Every structure is written in C-alpha cells, then in structure tokens.
PDB file of C-alpha atoms in Angstrom:
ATOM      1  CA  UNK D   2      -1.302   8.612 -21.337  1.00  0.00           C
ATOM      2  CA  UNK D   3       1.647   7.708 -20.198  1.00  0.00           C
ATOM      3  CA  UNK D   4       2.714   4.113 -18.037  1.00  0.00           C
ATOM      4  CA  UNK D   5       5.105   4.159 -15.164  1.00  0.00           C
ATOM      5  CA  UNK D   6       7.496   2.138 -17.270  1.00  0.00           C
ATOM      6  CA  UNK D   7       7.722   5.076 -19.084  1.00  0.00           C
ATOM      7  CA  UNK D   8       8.754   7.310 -16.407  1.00  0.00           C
ATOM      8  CA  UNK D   9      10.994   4.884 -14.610  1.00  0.00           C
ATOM      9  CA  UNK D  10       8.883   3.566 -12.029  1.00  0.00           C
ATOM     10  CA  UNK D  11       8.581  -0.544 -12.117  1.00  0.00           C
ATOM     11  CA  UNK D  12       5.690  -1.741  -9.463  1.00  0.00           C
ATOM     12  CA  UNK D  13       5.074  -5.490  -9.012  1.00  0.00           C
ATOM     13  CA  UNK D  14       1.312  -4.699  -8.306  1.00  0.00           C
ATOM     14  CA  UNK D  15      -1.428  -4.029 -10.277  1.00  0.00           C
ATOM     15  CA  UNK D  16      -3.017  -1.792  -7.899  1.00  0.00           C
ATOM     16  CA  UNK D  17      -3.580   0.065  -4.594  1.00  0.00           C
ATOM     17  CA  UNK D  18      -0.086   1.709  -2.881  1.00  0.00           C
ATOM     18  CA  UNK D  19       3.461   0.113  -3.208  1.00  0.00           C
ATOM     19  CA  UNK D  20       6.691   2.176  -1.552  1.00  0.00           C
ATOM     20  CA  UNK D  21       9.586   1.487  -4.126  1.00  0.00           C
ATOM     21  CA  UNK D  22      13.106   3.207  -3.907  1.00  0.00           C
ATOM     22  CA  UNK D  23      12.787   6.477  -6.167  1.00  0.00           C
ATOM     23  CA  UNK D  24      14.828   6.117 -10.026  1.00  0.00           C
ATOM     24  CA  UNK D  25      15.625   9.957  -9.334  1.00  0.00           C
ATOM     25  CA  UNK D  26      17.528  10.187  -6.062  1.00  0.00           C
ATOM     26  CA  UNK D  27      17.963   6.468  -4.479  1.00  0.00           C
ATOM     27  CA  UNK D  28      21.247   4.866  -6.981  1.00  0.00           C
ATOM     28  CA  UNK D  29      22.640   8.467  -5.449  1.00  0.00           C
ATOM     29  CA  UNK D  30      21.960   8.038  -1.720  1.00  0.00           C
ATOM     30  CA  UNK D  31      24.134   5.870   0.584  1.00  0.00           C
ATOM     31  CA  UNK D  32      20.676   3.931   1.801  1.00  0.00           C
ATOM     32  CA  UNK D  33      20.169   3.028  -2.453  1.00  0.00           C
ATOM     33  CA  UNK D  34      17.467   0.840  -1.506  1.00  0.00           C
ATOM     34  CA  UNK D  35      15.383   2.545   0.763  1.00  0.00           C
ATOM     35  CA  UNK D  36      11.540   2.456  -0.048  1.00  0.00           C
ATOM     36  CA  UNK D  37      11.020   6.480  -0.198  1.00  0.00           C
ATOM     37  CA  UNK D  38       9.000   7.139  -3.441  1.00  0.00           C
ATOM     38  CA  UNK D  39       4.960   6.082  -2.473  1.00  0.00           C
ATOM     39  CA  UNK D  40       3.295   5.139  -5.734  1.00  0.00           C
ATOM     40  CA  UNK D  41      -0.502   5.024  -5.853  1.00  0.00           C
ATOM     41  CA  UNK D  42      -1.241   2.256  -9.149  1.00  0.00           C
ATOM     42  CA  UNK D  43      -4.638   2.889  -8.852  1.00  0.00           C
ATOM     43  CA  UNK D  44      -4.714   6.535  -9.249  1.00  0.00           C
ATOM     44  CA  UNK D  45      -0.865   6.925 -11.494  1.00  0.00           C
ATOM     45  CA  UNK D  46       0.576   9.310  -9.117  1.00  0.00           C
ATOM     46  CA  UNK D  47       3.564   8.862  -6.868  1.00  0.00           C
ATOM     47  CA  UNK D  48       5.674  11.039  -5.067  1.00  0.00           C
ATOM     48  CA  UNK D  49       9.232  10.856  -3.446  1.00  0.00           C
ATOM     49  CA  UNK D  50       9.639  11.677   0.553  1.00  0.00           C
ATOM     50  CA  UNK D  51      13.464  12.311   0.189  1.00  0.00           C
ATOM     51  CA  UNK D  52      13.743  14.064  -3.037  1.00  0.00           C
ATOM     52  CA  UNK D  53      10.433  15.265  -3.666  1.00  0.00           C
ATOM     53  CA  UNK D  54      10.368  14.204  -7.139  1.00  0.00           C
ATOM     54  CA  UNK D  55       6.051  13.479  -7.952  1.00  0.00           C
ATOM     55  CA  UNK D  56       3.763  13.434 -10.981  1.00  0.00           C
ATOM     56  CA  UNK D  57       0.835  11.816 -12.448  1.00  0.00           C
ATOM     57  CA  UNK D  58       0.278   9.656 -15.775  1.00  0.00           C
ATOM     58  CA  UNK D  59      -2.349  11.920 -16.282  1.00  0.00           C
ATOM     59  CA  UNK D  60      -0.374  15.066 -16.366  1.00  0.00           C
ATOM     60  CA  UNK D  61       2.532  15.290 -19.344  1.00  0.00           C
ATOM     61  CA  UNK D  62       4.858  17.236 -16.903  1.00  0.00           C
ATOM     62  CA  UNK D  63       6.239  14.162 -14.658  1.00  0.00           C
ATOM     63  CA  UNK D  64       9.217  15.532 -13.078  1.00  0.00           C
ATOM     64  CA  UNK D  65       7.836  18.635 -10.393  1.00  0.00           C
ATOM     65  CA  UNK D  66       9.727  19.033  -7.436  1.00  0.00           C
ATOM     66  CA  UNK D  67       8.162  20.380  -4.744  1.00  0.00           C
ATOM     67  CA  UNK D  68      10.356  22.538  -2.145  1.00  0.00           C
TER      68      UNK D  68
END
C-alpha cells in the first residue's frame, strides 16, 4: 500500500477531509496556493477540482484523470 507521502500529497491530519493545493497542477497556476485537491485520510483517496488529477492508496494506478 502506498502513503500519500509517496504520491506527493502532505496532510497535517490524521484523518477525516483536508483541501490542500494539488502537487500536479497548483506550482503551475497563477492562484499556486489555492486549496483545490480534496483528500479524504480516512479512506486514501483524493481528487483535484481544477485538474482532475485522483487516485486511491489502495489502487497502484495513482495518476487517472478524469475528463
């Protein structure tokens, strides 16, 4: 299993939901530290509202893109 460490993805919870600007898109975007990637600790999956960038720590394929 993988950790969100390992995928780029640093929360400062341990669990529930934390927004958090997205490692894919945000250091690219003019707003770099907008909140748009949701990340569920609890249940390891997040997804990004601006570049659509989601996966799971239980699935090995992290970087889907959904159109």
């Amino acid at each position: 299993m993988n950790t969100f460490e390992q995928v780029g993805i640093y929360p400062t919870i341990a669990s529930g939901q934390q927004k958090l600007s997205c490692p894919k898109c945000s250091s690219k975007r003019k707003k770099s530290s907008d909140t748009c990637l949701s990340v569920n600790i609890t249940d390891g999956v997040w997804n990004c509202h601006h570049c659509g960038w989601n996966g799971s720590l239980k699935n090995k394929n992290t970087d889907k893109k959904v159109n």
